PDB file of C-alpha atoms in Angstrom:
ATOM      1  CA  UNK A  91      -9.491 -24.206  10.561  1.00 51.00           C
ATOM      2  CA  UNK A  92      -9.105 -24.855   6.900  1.00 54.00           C
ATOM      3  CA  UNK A  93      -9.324 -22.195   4.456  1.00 57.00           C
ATOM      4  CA  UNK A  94     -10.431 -22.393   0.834  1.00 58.00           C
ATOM      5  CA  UNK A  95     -10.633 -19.323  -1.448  1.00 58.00           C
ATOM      6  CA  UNK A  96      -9.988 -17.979  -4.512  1.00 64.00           C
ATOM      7  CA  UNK A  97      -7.076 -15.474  -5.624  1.00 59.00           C
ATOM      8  CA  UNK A  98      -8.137 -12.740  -7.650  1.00 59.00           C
ATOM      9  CA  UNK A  99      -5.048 -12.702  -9.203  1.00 57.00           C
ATOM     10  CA  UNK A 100      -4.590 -15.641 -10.487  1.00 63.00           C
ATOM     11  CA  UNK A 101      -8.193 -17.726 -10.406  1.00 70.00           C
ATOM     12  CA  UNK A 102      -6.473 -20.348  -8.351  1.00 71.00           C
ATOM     13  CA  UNK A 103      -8.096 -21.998  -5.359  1.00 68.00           C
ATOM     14  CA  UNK A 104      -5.666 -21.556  -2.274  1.00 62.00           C
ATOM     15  CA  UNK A 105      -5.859 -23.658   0.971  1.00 67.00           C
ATOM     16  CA  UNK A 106      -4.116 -21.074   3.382  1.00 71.00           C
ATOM     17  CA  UNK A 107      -5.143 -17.941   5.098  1.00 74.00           C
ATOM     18  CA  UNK A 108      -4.277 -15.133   3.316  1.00 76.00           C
ATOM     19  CA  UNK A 109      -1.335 -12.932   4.463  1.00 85.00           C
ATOM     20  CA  UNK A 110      -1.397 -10.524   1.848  1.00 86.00           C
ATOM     21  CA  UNK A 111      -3.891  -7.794   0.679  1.00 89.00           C
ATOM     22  CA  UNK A 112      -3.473  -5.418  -2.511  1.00 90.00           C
ATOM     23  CA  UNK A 113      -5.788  -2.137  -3.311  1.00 93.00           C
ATOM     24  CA  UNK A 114      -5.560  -1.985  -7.121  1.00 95.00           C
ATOM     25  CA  UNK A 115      -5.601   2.137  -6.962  1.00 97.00           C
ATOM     26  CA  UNK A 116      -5.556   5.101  -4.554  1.00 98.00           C
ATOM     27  CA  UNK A 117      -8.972   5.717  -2.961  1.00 97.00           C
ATOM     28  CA  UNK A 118      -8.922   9.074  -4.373  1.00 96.00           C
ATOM     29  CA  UNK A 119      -8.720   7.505  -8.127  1.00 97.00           C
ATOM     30  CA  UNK A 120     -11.525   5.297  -7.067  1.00 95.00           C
ATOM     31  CA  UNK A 121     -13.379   8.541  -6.121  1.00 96.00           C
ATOM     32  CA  UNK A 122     -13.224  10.302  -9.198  1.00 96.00           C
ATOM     33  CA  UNK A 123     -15.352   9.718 -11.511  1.00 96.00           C
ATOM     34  CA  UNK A 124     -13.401   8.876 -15.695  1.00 95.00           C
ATOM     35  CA  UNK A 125     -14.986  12.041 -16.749  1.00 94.00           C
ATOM     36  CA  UNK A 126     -13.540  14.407 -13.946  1.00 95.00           C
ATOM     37  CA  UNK A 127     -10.085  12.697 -14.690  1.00 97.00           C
ATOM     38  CA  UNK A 128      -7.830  15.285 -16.753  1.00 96.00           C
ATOM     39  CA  UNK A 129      -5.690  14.420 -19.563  1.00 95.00           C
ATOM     40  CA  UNK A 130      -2.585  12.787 -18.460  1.00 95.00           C
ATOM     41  CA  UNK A 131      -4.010  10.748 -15.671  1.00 97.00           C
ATOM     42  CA  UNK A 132      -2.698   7.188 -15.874  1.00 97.00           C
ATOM     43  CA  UNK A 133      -3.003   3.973 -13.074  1.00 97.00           C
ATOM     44  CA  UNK A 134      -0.713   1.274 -13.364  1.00 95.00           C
ATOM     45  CA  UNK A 135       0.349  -1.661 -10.985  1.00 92.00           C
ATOM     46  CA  UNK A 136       3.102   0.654  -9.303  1.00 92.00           C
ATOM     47  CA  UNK A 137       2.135   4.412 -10.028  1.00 94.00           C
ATOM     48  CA  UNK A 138      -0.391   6.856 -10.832  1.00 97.00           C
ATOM     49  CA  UNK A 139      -1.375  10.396 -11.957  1.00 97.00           C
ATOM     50  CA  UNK A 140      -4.454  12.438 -10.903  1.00 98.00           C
ATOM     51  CA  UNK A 141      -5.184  15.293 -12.895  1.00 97.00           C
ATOM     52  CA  UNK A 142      -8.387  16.783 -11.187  1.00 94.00           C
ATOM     53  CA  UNK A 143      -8.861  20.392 -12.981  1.00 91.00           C
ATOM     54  CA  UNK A 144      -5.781  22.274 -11.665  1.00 92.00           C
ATOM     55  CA  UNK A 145      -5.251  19.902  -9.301  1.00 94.00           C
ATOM     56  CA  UNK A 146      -2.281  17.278 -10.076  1.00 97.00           C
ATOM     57  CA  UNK A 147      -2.034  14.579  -7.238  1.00 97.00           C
ATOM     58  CA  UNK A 148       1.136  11.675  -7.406  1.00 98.00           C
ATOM     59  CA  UNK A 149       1.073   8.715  -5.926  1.00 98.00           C
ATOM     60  CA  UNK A 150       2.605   5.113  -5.367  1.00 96.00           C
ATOM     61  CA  UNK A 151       2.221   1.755  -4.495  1.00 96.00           C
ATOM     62  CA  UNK A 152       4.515  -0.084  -1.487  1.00 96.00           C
ATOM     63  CA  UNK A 153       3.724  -2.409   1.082  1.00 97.00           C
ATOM     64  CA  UNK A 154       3.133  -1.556   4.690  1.00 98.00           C
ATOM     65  CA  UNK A 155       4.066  -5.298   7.007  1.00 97.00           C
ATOM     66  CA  UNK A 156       2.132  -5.952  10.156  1.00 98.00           C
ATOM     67  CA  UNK A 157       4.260  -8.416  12.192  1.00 98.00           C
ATOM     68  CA  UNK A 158       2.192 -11.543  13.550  1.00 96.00           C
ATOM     69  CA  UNK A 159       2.531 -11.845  16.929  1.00 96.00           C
ATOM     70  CA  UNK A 160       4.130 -15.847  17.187  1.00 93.00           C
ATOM     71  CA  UNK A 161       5.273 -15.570  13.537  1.00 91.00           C
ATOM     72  CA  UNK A 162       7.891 -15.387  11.690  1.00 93.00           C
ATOM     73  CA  UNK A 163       5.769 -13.895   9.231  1.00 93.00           C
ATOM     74  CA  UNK A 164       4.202 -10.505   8.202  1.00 97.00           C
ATOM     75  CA  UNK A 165       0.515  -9.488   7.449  1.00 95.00           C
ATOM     76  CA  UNK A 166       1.383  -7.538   4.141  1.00 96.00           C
ATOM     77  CA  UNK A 167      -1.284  -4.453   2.451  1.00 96.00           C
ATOM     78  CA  UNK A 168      -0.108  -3.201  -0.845  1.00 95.00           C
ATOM     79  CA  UNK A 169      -1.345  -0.006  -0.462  1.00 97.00           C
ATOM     80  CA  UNK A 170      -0.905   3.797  -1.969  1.00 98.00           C
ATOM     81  CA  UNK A 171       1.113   6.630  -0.563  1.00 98.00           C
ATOM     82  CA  UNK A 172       0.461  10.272  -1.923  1.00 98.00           C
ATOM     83  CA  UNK A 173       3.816  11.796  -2.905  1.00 97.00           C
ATOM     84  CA  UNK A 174       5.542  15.238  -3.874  1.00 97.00           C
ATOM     85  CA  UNK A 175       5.859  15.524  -7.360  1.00 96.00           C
ATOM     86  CA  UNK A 176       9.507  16.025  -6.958  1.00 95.00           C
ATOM     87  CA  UNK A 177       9.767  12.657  -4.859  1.00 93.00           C
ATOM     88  CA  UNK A 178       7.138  11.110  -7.485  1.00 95.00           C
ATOM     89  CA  UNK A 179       9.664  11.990 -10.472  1.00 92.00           C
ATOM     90  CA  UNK A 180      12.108   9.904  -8.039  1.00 89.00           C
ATOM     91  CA  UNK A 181      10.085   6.839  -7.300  1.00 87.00           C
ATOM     92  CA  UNK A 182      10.227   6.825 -11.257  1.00 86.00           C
ATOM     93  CA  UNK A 183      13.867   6.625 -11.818  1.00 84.00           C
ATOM     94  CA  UNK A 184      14.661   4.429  -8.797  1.00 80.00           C
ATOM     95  CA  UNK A 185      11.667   2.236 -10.112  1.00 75.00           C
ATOM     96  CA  UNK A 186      14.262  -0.091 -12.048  1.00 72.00           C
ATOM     97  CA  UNK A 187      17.135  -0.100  -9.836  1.00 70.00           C
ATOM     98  CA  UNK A 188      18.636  -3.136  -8.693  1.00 69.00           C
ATOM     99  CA  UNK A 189      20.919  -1.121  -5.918  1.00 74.00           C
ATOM    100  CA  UNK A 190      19.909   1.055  -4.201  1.00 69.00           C
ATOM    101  CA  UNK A 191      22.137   4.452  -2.458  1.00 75.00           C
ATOM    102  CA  UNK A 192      21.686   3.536   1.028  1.00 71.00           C
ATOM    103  CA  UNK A 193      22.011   7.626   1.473  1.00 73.00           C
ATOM    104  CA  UNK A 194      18.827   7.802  -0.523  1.00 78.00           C
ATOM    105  CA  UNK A 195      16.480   9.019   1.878  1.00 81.00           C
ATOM    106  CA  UNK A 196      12.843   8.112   2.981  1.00 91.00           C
ATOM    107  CA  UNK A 197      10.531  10.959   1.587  1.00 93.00           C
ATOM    108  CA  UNK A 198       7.426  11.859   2.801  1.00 96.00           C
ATOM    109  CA  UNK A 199       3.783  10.566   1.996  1.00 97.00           C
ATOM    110  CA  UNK A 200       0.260  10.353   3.307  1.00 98.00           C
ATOM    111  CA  UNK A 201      -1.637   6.820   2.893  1.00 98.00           C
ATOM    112  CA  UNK A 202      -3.714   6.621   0.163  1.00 98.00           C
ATOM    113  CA  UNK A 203      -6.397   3.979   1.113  1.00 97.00           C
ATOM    114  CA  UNK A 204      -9.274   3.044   3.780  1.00 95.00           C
ATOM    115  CA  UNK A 205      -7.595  -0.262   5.057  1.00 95.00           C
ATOM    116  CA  UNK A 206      -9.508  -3.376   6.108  1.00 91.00           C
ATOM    117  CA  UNK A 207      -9.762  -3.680   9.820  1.00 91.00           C
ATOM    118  CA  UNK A 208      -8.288  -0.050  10.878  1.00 96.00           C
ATOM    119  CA  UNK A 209     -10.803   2.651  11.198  1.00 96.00           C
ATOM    120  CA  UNK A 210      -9.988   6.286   9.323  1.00 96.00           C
ATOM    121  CA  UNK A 211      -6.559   5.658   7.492  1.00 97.00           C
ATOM    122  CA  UNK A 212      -7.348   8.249   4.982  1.00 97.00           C
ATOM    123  CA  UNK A 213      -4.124  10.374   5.674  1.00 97.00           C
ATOM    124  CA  UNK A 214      -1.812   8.953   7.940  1.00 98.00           C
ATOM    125  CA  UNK A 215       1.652  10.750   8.034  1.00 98.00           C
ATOM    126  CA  UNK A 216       4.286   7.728   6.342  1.00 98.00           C
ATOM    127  CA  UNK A 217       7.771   7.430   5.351  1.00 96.00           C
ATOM    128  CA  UNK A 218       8.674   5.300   2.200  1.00 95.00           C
ATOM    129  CA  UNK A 219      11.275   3.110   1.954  1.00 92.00           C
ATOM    130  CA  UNK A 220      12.571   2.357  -1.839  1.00 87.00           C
ATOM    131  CA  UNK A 221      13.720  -1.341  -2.152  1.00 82.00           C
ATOM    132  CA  UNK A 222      15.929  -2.652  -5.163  1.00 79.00           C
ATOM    133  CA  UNK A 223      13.785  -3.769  -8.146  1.00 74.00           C
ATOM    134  CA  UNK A 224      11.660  -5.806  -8.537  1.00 77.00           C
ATOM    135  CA  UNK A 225      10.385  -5.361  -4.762  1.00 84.00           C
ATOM    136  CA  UNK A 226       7.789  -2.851  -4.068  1.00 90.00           C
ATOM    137  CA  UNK A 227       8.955   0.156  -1.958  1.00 93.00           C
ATOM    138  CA  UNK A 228       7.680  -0.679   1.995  1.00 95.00           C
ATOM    139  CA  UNK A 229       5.823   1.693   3.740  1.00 97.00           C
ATOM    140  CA  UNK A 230       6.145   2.898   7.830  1.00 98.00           C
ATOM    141  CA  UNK A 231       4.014   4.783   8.936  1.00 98.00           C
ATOM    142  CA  UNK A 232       4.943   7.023  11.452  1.00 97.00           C
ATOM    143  CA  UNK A 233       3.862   6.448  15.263  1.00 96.00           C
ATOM    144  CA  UNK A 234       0.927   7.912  16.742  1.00 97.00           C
ATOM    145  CA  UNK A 235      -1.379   6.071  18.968  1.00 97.00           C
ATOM    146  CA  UNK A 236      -3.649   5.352  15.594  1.00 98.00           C
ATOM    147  CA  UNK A 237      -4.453   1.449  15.615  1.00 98.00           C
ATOM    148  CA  UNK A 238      -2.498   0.708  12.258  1.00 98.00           C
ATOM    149  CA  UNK A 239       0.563   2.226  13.379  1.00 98.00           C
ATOM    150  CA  UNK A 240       0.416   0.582  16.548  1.00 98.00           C
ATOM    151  CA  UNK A 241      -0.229  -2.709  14.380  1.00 98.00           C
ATOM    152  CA  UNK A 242       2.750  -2.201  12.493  1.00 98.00           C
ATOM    153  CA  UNK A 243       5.491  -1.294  15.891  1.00 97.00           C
ATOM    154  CA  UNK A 244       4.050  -4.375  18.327  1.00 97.00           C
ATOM    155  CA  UNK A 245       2.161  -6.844  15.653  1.00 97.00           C
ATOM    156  CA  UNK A 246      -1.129  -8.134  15.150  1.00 97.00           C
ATOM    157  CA  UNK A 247      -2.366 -12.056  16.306  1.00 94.00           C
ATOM    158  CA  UNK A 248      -3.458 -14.661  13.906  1.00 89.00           C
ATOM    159  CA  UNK A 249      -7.206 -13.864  15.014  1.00 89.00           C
ATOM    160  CA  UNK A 250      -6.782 -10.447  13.620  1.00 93.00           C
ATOM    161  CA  UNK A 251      -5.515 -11.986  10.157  1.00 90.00           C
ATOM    162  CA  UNK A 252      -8.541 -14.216  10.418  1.00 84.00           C
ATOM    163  CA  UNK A 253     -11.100 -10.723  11.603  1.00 87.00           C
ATOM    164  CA  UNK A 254      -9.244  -8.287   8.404  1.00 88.00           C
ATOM    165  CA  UNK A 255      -9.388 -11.230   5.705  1.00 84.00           C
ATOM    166  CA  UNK A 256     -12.328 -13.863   6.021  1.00 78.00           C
ATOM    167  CA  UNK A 257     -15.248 -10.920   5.073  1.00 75.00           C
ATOM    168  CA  UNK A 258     -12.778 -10.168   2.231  1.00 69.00           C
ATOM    169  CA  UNK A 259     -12.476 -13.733   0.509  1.00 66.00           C
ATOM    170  CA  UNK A 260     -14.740 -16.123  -1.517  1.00 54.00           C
ATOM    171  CA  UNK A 261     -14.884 -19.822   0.605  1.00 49.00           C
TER     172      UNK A 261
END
């Protein structure tokens, strides 16, 4: 089957499926509306601040890979993690580092977004994984018998690609 779409990214018309998908914010920034935001709150491509009365939330974006079964190739969501403010303050510094300490640690975080195809994501327990800059930090989340972790220990097929992307794209 031959796909045609167009990247919201760039405007360009591509002829392959899709192996990527990107959620520009944290569904809980999504979910607030401007006026409830407090002052400080920021978005930006890699991190963001929620200021929600007393309430300050931290979170960043990584990618979380979903093997394909056959492939040498991974299904790839960029997708938000809650964080502790302590390990938010950390994403920041480690943000423009080209090495990495390979003693630095995975913190903690709890996915950030509904994700297409996987029912109730809201929540899942994670462990981040900084990479060197430019690369995004890659997510895993950690196993329970919920379908997306499952997806991300054995792999998903090309059908599921097809199933998670094709109500998602323009043809």
């Amino acid at each position: 089957m031959r796909w045609l779409w167009t990247c919201s990214c760039c405007g360009k018309v591509q002829e392959d499926l899709p192996l990527d998908l990107g959620c520009e914010a944290p569904s809980y920034w999504d979910a607030t509306p401007e006026a409830e935001r407090g002052p400080g709150s920021f978005l930006n491509s890699e991190l963001c601040l929620l200021r929600r009365g007393e309430d300050v939330d931290y979170f960043m974006r990584g990618c979380l890979a979903l093997p394909i079964i056959g492939m040498n190739e991974n299904f790839v969501f960029g997708l938000w993690t809650s964080l502790s403010r302590q390990n938010f303050d950390r994403a920041i510094e480690l943000n423009n580092e080209a090495v990495l300490d390979p003693d630095e640690g995975n913190p903690f975080g709890w996915l950030s977004n509904a994700v297409p195809g996987f029912p109730n994501c809201l929540n899942l327990k994670l462990r981040v994984h900084h990479s060197p800059h430019p690369q995004r930090p890659f997510f895993e989340l950690e196993p329970s018998d919920h379908p997306l972790a499952i997806a991300q220990r054995v792999g998903i097929s090309t059908d599921d690609v097809v199933q998670i992307v094709a109500p998602l794209i323009s043809h």
